[in-house]
Short mmCIF file of C-alpha atoms and ligand atoms in Angstrom, two decimals:
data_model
loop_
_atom_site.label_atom_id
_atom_site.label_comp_id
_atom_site.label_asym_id
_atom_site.label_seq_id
_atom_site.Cartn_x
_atom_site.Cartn_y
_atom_site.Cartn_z
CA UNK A 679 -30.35 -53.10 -10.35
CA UNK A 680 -30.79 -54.18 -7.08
CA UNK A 681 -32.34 -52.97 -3.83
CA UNK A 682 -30.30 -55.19 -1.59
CA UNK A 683 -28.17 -52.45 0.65
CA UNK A 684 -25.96 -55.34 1.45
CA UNK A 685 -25.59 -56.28 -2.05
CA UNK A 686 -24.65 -52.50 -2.84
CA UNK A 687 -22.88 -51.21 -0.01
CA UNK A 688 -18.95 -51.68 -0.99
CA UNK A 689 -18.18 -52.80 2.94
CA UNK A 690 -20.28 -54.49 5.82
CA UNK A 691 -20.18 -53.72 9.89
CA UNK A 692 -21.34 -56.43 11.90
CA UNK A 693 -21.89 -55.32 15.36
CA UNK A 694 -22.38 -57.83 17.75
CA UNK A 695 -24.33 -56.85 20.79
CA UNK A 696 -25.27 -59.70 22.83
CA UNK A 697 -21.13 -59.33 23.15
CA UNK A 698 -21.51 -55.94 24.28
CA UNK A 699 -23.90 -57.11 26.84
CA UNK A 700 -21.97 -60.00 27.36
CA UNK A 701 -19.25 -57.51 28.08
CA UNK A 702 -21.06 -55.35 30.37
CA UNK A 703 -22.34 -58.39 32.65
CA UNK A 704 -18.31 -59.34 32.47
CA UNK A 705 -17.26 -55.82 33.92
CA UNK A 706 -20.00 -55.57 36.53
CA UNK A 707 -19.95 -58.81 37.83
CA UNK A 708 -15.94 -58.17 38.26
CA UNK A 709 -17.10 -54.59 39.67
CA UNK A 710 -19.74 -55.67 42.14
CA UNK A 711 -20.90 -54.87 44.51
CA UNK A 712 -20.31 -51.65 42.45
CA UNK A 713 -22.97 -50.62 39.87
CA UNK A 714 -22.14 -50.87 36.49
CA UNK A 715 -23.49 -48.16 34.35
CA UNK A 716 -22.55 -48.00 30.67
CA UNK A 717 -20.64 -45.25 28.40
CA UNK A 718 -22.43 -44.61 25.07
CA UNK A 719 -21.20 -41.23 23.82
CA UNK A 720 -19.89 -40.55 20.63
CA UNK A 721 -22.78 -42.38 19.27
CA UNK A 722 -21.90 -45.51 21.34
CA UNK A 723 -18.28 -45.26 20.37
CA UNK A 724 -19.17 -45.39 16.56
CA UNK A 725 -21.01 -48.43 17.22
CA UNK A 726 -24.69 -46.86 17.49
CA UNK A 727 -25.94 -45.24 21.18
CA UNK A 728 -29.39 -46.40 20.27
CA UNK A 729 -28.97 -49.99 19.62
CA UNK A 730 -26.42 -50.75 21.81
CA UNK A 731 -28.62 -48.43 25.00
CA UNK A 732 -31.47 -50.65 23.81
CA UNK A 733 -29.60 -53.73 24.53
CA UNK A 734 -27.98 -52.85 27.50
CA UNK A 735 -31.62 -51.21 29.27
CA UNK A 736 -32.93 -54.90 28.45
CA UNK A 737 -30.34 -56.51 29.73
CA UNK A 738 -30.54 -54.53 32.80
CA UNK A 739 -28.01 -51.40 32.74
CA UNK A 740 -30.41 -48.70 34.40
CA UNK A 741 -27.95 -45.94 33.51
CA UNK A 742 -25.84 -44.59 30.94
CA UNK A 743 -23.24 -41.54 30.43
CA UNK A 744 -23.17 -39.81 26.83
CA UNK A 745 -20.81 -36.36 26.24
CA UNK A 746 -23.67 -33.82 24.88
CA UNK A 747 -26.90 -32.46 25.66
CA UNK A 748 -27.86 -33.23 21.88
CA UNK A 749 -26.23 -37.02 22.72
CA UNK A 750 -28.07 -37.26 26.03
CA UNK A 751 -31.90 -35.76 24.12
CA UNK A 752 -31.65 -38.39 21.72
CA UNK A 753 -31.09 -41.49 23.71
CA UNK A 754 -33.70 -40.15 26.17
CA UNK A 755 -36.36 -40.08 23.15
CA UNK A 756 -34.53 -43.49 21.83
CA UNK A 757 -34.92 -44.76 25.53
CA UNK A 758 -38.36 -43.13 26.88
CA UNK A 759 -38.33 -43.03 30.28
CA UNK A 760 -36.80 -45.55 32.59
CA UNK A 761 -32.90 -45.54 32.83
CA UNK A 762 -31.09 -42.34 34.09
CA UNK A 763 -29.05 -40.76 31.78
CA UNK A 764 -26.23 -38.61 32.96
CA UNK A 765 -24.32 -36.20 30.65
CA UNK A 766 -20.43 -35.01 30.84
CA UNK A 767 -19.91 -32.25 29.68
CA UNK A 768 -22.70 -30.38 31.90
CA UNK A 769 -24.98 -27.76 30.84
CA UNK A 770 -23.37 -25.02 28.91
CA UNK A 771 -24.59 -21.56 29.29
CA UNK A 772 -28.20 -21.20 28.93
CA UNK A 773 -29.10 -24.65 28.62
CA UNK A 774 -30.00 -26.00 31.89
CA UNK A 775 -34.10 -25.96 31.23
CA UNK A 776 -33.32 -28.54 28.58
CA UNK A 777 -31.28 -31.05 30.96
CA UNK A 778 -34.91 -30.48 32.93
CA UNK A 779 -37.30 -30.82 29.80
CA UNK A 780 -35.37 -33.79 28.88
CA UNK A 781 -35.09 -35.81 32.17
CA UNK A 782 -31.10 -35.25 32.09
CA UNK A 783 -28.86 -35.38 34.73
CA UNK A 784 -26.18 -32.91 34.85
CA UNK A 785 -22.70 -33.71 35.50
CA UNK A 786 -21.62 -30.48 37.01
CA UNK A 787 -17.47 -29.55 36.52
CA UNK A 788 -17.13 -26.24 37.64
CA UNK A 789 -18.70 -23.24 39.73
CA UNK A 790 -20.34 -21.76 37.06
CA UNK A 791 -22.63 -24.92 35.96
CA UNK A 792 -23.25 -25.21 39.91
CA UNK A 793 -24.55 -21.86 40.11
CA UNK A 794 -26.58 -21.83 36.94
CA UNK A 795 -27.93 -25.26 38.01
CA UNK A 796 -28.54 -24.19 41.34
CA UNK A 797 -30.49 -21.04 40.00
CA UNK A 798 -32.81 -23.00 37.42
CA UNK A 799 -36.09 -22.23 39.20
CA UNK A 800 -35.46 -18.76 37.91
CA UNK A 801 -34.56 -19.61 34.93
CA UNK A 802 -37.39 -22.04 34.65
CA UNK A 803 -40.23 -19.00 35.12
CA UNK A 804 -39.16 -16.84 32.35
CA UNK A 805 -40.19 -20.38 30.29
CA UNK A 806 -43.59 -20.53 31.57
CA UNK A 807 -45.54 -23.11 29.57
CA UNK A 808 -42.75 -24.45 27.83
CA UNK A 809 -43.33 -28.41 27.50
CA UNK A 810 -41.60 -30.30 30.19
CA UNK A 811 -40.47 -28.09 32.77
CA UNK A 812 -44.08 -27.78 34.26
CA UNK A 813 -43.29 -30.69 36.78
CA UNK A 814 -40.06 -28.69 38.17
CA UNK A 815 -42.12 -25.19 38.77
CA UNK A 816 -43.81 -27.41 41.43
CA UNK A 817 -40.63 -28.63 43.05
CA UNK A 818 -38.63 -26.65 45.33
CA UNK A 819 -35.47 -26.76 44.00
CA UNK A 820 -33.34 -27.88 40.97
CA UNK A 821 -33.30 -31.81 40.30
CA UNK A 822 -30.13 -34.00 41.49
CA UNK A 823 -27.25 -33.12 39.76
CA UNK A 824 -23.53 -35.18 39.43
CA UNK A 825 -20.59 -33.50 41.14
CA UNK A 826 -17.32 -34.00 38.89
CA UNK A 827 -14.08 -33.48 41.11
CA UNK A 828 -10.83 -32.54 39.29
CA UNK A 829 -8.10 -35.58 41.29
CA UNK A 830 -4.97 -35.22 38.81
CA UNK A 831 -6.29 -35.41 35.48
CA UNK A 832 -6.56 -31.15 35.08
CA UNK A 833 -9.58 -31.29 32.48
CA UNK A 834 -13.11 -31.37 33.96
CA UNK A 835 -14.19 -31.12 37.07
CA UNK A 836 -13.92 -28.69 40.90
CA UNK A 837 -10.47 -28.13 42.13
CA UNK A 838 -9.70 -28.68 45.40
CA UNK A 839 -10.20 -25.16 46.76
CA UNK A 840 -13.52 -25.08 44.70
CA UNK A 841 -14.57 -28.51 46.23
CA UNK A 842 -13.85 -26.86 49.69
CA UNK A 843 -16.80 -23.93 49.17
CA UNK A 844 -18.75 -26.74 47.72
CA UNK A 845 -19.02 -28.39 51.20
CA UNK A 846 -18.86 -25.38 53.17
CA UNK A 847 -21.63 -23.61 51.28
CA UNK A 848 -23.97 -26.85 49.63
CA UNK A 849 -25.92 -25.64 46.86
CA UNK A 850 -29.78 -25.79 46.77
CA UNK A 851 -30.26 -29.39 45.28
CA UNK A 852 -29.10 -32.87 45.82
CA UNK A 853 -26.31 -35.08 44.91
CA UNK A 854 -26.89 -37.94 42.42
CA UNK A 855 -23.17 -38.87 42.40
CA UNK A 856 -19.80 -37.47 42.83
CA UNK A 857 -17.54 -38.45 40.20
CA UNK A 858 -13.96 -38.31 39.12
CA UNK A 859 -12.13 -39.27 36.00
CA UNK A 860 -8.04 -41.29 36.19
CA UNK A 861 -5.74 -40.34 33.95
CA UNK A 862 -3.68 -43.53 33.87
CA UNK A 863 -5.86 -46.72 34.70
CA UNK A 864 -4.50 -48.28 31.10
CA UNK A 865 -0.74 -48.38 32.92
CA UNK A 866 -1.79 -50.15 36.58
CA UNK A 867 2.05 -49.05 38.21
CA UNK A 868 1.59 -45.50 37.14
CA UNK A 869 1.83 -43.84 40.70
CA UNK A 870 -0.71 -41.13 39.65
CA UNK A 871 -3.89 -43.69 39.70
CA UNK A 872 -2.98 -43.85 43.69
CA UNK A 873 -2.88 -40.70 44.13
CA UNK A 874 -5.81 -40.10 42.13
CA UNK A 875 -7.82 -42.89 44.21
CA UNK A 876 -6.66 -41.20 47.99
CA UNK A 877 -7.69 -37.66 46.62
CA UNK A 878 -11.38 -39.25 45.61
CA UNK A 879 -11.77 -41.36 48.65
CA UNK A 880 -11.23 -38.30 50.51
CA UNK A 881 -13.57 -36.22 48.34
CA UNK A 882 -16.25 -38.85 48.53
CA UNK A 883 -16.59 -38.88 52.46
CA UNK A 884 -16.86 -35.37 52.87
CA UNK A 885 -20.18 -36.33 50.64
CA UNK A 886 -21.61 -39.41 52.22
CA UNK A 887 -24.73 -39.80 50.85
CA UNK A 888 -23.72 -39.37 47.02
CA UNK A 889 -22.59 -42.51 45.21
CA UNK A 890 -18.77 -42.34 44.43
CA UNK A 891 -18.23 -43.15 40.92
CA UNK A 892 -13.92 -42.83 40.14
CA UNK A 893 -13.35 -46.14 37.43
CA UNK A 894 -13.98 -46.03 34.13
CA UNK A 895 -13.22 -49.76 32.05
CA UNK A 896 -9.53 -50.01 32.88
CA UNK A 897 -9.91 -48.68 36.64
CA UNK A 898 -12.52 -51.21 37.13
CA UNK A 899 -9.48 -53.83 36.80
CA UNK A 900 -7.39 -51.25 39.19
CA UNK A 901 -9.17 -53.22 42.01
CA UNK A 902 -11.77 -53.12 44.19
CA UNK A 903 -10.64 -49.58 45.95
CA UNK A 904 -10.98 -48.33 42.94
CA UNK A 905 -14.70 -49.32 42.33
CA UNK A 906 -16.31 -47.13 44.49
CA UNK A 907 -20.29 -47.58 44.10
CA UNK A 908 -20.97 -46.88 40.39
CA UNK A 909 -18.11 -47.40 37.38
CA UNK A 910 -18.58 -45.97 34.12
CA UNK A 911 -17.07 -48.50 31.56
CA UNK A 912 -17.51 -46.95 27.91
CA UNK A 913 -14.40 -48.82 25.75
CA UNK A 914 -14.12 -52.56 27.30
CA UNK A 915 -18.12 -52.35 26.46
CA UNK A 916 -16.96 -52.70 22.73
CA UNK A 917 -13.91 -54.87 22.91
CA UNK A 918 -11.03 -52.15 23.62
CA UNK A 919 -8.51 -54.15 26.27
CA UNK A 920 -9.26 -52.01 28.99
CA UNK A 921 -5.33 -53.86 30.12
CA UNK A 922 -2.72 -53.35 27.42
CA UNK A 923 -0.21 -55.95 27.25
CA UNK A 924 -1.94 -58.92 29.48
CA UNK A 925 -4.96 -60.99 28.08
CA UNK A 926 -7.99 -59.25 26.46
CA UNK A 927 -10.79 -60.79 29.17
CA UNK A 928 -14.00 -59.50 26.84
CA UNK A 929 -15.16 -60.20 23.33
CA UNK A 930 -14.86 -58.33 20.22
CA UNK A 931 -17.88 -56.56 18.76
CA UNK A 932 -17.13 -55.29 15.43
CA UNK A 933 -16.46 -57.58 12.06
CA UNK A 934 -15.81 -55.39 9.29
CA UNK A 935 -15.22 -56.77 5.45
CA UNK A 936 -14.87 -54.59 3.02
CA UNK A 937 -15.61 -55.72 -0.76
CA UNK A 938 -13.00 -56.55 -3.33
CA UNK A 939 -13.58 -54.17 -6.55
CA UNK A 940 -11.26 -55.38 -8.86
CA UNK A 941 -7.97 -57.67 -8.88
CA UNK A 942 -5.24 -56.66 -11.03
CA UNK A 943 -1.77 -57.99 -12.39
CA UNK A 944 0.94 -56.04 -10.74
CA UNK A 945 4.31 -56.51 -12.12
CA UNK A 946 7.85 -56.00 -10.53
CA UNK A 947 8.79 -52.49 -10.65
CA UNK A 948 5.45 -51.36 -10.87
CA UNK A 949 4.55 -48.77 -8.02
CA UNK A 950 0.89 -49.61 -6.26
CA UNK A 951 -1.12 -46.15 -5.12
CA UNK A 952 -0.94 -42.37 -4.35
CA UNK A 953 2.79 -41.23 -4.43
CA UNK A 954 3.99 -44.50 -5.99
CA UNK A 955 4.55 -45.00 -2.49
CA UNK A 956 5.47 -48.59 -2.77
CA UNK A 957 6.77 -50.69 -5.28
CA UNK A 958 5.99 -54.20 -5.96
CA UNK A 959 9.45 -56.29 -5.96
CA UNK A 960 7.78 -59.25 -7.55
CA UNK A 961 5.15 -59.90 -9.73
CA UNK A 962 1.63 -60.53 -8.03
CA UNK A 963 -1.74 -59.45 -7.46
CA UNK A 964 -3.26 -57.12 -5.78
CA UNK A 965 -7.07 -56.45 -4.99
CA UNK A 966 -8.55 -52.71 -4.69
CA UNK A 967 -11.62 -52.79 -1.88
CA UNK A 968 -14.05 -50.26 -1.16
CA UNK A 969 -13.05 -48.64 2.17
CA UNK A 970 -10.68 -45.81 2.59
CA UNK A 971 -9.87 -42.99 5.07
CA UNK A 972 -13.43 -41.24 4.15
CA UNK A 973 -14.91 -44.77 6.13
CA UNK A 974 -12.90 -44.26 9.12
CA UNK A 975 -9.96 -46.72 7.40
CA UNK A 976 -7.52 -44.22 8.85
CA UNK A 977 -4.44 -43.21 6.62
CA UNK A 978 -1.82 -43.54 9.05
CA UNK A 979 -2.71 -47.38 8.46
CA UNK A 980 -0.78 -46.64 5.16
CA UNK A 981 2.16 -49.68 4.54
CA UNK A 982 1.16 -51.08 7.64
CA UNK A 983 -2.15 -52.85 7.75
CA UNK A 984 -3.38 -56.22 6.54
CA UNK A 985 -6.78 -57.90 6.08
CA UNK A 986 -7.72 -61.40 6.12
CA UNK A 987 -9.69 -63.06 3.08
CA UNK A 988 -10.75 -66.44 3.57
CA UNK A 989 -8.39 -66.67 6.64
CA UNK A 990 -5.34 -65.85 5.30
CA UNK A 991 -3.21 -62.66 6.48
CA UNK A 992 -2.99 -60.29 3.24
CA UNK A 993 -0.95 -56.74 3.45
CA UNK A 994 -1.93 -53.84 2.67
CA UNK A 995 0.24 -52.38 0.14
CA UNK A 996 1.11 -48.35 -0.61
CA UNK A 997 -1.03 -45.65 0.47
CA UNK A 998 -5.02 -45.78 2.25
CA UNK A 999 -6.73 -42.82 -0.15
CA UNK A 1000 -10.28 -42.08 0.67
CA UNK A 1001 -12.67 -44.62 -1.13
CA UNK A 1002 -10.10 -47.69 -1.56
CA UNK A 1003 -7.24 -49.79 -0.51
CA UNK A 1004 -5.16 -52.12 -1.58
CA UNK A 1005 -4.08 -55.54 -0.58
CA UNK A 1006 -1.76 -58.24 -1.77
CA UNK A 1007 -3.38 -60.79 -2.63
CA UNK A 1008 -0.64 -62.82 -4.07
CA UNK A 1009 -0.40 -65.78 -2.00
CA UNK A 1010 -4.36 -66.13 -1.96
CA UNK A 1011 -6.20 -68.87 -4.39
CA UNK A 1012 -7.39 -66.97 -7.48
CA UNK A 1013 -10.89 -68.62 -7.07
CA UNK A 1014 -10.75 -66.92 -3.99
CA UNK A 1015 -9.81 -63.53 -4.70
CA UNK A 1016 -12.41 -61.84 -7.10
CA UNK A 1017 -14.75 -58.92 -7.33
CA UNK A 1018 -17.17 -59.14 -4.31
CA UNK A 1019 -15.34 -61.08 -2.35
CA UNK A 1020 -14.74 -59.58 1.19
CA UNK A 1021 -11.27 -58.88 2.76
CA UNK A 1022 -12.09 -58.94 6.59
CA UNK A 1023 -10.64 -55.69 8.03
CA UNK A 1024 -11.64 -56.24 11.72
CA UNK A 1025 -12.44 -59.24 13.36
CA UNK A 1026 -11.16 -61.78 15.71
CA UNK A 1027 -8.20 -62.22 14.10
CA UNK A 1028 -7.33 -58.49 14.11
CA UNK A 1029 -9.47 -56.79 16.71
CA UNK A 1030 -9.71 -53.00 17.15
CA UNK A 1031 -6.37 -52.92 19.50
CA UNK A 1032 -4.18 -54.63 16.92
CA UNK A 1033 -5.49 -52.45 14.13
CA UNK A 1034 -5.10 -49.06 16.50
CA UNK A 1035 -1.48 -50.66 16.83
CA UNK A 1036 -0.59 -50.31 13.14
CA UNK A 1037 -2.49 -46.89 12.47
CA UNK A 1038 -0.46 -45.85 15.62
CA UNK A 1039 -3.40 -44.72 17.94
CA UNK A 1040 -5.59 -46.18 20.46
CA UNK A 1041 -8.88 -48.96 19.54
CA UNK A 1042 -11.17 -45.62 20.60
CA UNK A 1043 -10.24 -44.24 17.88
CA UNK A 1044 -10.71 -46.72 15.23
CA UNK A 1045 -14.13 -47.21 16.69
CA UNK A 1046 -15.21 -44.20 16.53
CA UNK A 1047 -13.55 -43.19 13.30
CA UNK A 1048 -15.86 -46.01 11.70
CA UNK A 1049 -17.74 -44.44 9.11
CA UNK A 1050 -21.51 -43.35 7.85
CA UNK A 1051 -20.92 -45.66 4.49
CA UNK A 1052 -20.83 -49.09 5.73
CA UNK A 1053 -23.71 -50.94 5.59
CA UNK A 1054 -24.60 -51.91 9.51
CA UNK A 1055 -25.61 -55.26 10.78
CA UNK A 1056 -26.56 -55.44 14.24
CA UNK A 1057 -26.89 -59.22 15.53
CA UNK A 1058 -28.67 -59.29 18.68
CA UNK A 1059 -28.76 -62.06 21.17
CA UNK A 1060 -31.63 -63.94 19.61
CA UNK A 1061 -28.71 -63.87 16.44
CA UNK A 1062 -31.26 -62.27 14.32
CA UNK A 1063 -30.21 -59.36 12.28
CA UNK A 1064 -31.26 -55.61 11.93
CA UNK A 1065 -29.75 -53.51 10.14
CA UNK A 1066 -30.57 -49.88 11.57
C1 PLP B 2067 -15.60 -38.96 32.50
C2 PLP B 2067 -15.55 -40.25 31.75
N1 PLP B 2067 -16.03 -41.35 32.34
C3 PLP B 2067 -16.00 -42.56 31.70
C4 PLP B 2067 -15.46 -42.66 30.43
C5 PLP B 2067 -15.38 -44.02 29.77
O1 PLP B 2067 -14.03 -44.35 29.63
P1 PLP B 2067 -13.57 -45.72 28.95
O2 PLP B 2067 -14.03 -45.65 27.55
O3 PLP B 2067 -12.09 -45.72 29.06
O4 PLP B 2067 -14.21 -46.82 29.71
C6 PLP B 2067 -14.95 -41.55 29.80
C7 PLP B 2067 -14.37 -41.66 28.45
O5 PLP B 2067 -13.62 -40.93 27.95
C8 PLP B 2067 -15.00 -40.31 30.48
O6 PLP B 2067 -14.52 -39.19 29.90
#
């Protein structure tokens, strides 16, 4: 027996993030004078919001975005108190004392979470006593909250018309931001990111004294119109090309290798997997590793996706199922290829783009498809590891 996780966890995630600070000095040094804040929802893309917040607050990012109020109450107890954290989604009905208890900022998207923001005091003396809303009772009116503005995208965020009664009739608290989301940064000629940028320009001077915030990773390469005073880069943070098709300017983050079980004879006819999917048209060998579509391996990867072991490309053969895959292993060294030994599944030689590629999707959602089984290495910048 042993009491090594590494030893007995069937597949390894290295997650490197002095490269995801590396990253994020990359993006804001090409955003300045813009702010650059940082994007850890969805537990930091898969990756880890806690370690990778850490990181960033030491190397300087003072504030970050996450999705939920349940995302946005744990990083503030991971965090304590310093950097501002700002949650999408907004407060949904009855929850705006906890934004408060919790230090959250709001990102307000419609005229319902403006008006139930705008009415906390209220709401905040029928919790008399609770812990952490004392310090609000004394203030005047409900703490800065972001305004999300709806510019062509038609998911969160005011209208136009609603944006007009925003101005006309302000609401009883102040302005952190004023935010919008593009729809098509990833494609730079698509003509809706211009329209999208005149819309928020226009939008943001009617509110001069809240940051603009429009760019997200692939607007911040848009150009500098499209920066604005704060961007919110979330996927270029972790290694997704925030440009498809041109150079990938920022470093990958995520090595995964997955264990080789066994290695087996395969001979010609033989079918390999669920289905007898595929069928081996001469004889080799094939090695079964411990990752499948119940770590985040996705299925649609099926046929399609390789690994590397000990640099060379192997295929994947016949169907992912949930706890294994297969690769050919034929042209590999049998010294080589043997129980334990790890078949790299992401790395630098096949990032999270080139793997989204052959599953047919996008590198978001291999990253945060990466599952709860892997054993998790997080190298930091001193190259130490801790596994979390
Ligand atoms: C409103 C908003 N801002 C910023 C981001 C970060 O986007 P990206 O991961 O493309 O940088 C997202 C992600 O979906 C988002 O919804």
């Amino acid at each position: 027996m042993t009491s090594d996780p590494a030893a007995r966890a069937g597949a390894i995630l290295e997650i490197d993030l002095a490269g995801i600070v590396e990253n994020w000095r990359l993006l804001g040094r090409e955003a300045a004078p813009a702010l650059c804040s940082a994007v850890v929802k969805a537990n930091g893309y898969g990756l880890g919001a806690t370690p990778v917040a850490r990181a960033l607050t030491a190397a300087g990012c003072r504030m970050f975005f996450v999705a939920t109020l349940d995302e946005g109450i744990a990083l503030r107890n991971a965090l304590g108190e310093a950097p501002e954290i700002a949650v999408l989604n907004g407060p949904l009905p009855g929850t705006a004392t906890e934004f408060v208890a919790h230090e959250l900022i709001p990102v307000l998207n419609d005229p319902g979470q403006i008006d139930e923001w705008g009415s906390l005091r209220n709401s905040l003396s029928a919790h008399q006593g609770r812990e952490g809303v004392g310090n609000l009772r004394s203030q005047p009116n409900a703490p800065p909250a972001i305004l999300h503005v709806d510019t062509g995208m038609s998911r969160l965020g005011l209208g136009a018309a609603e944006f007009s009664a925003i101005v006309e009739h302000p609401p009883p608290f102040p302005w952190r931001a004023v935010m919008s989301h593009l729809a098509c940064a990833d494609h730079p000629d698509h003509p809706l990111n211009e329209r999208q940028r005149a819309r928020f320009a226009a939008v943001a001077a009617q509110l001069p004294r809240a940051p603009a915030s429009l760019a997200a990773s692939s607007g911040v390469f848009l150009g500098p119109p499209y920066r604005f005073d704060l961007v919110r880069p979330g996927a270029a943070l972790y290694g997704v090309n925030p440009q498809p098709g041109r150079p990938n300017p920022l470093r990958q983050i995520v090595r995964l290798s997955a264990k080789i079980v066994q290695v087996r004879q395969i001979d010609r006819g033989e079918s390999v997997g669920y289905g007898a999917a595929h069928t081996v048209e001469a004889p080799g060998r094939a090695a079964i590793v411990a990752v499948g579509y119940a770590d985040g391996w996705l299925r649609s990867l099926s046929h399609r996706g390789c690994g590397y072991l000990a640099g060379m490309r192997v295929p994947l053969l016949g169907r992912v199922s949930m706890d294994l895959v297969t690769f050919d292993v034929t042209a590999v060294p049998r010294a080589l290829a043997h129980p334990g030994a790890m078949i790299e599944l992401l790395g630098a030689g096949y990032g999270v783009d080139a793997a989204a590629a052959d599953a047919g999707t996008i590198g978001y959602e291999i990253l945060c498809a990466l599952g709860s089984r892997y054993h998790r290495i997080y190298r930091d910048s001193a190259g130490t590891d801790r596994p979390e």
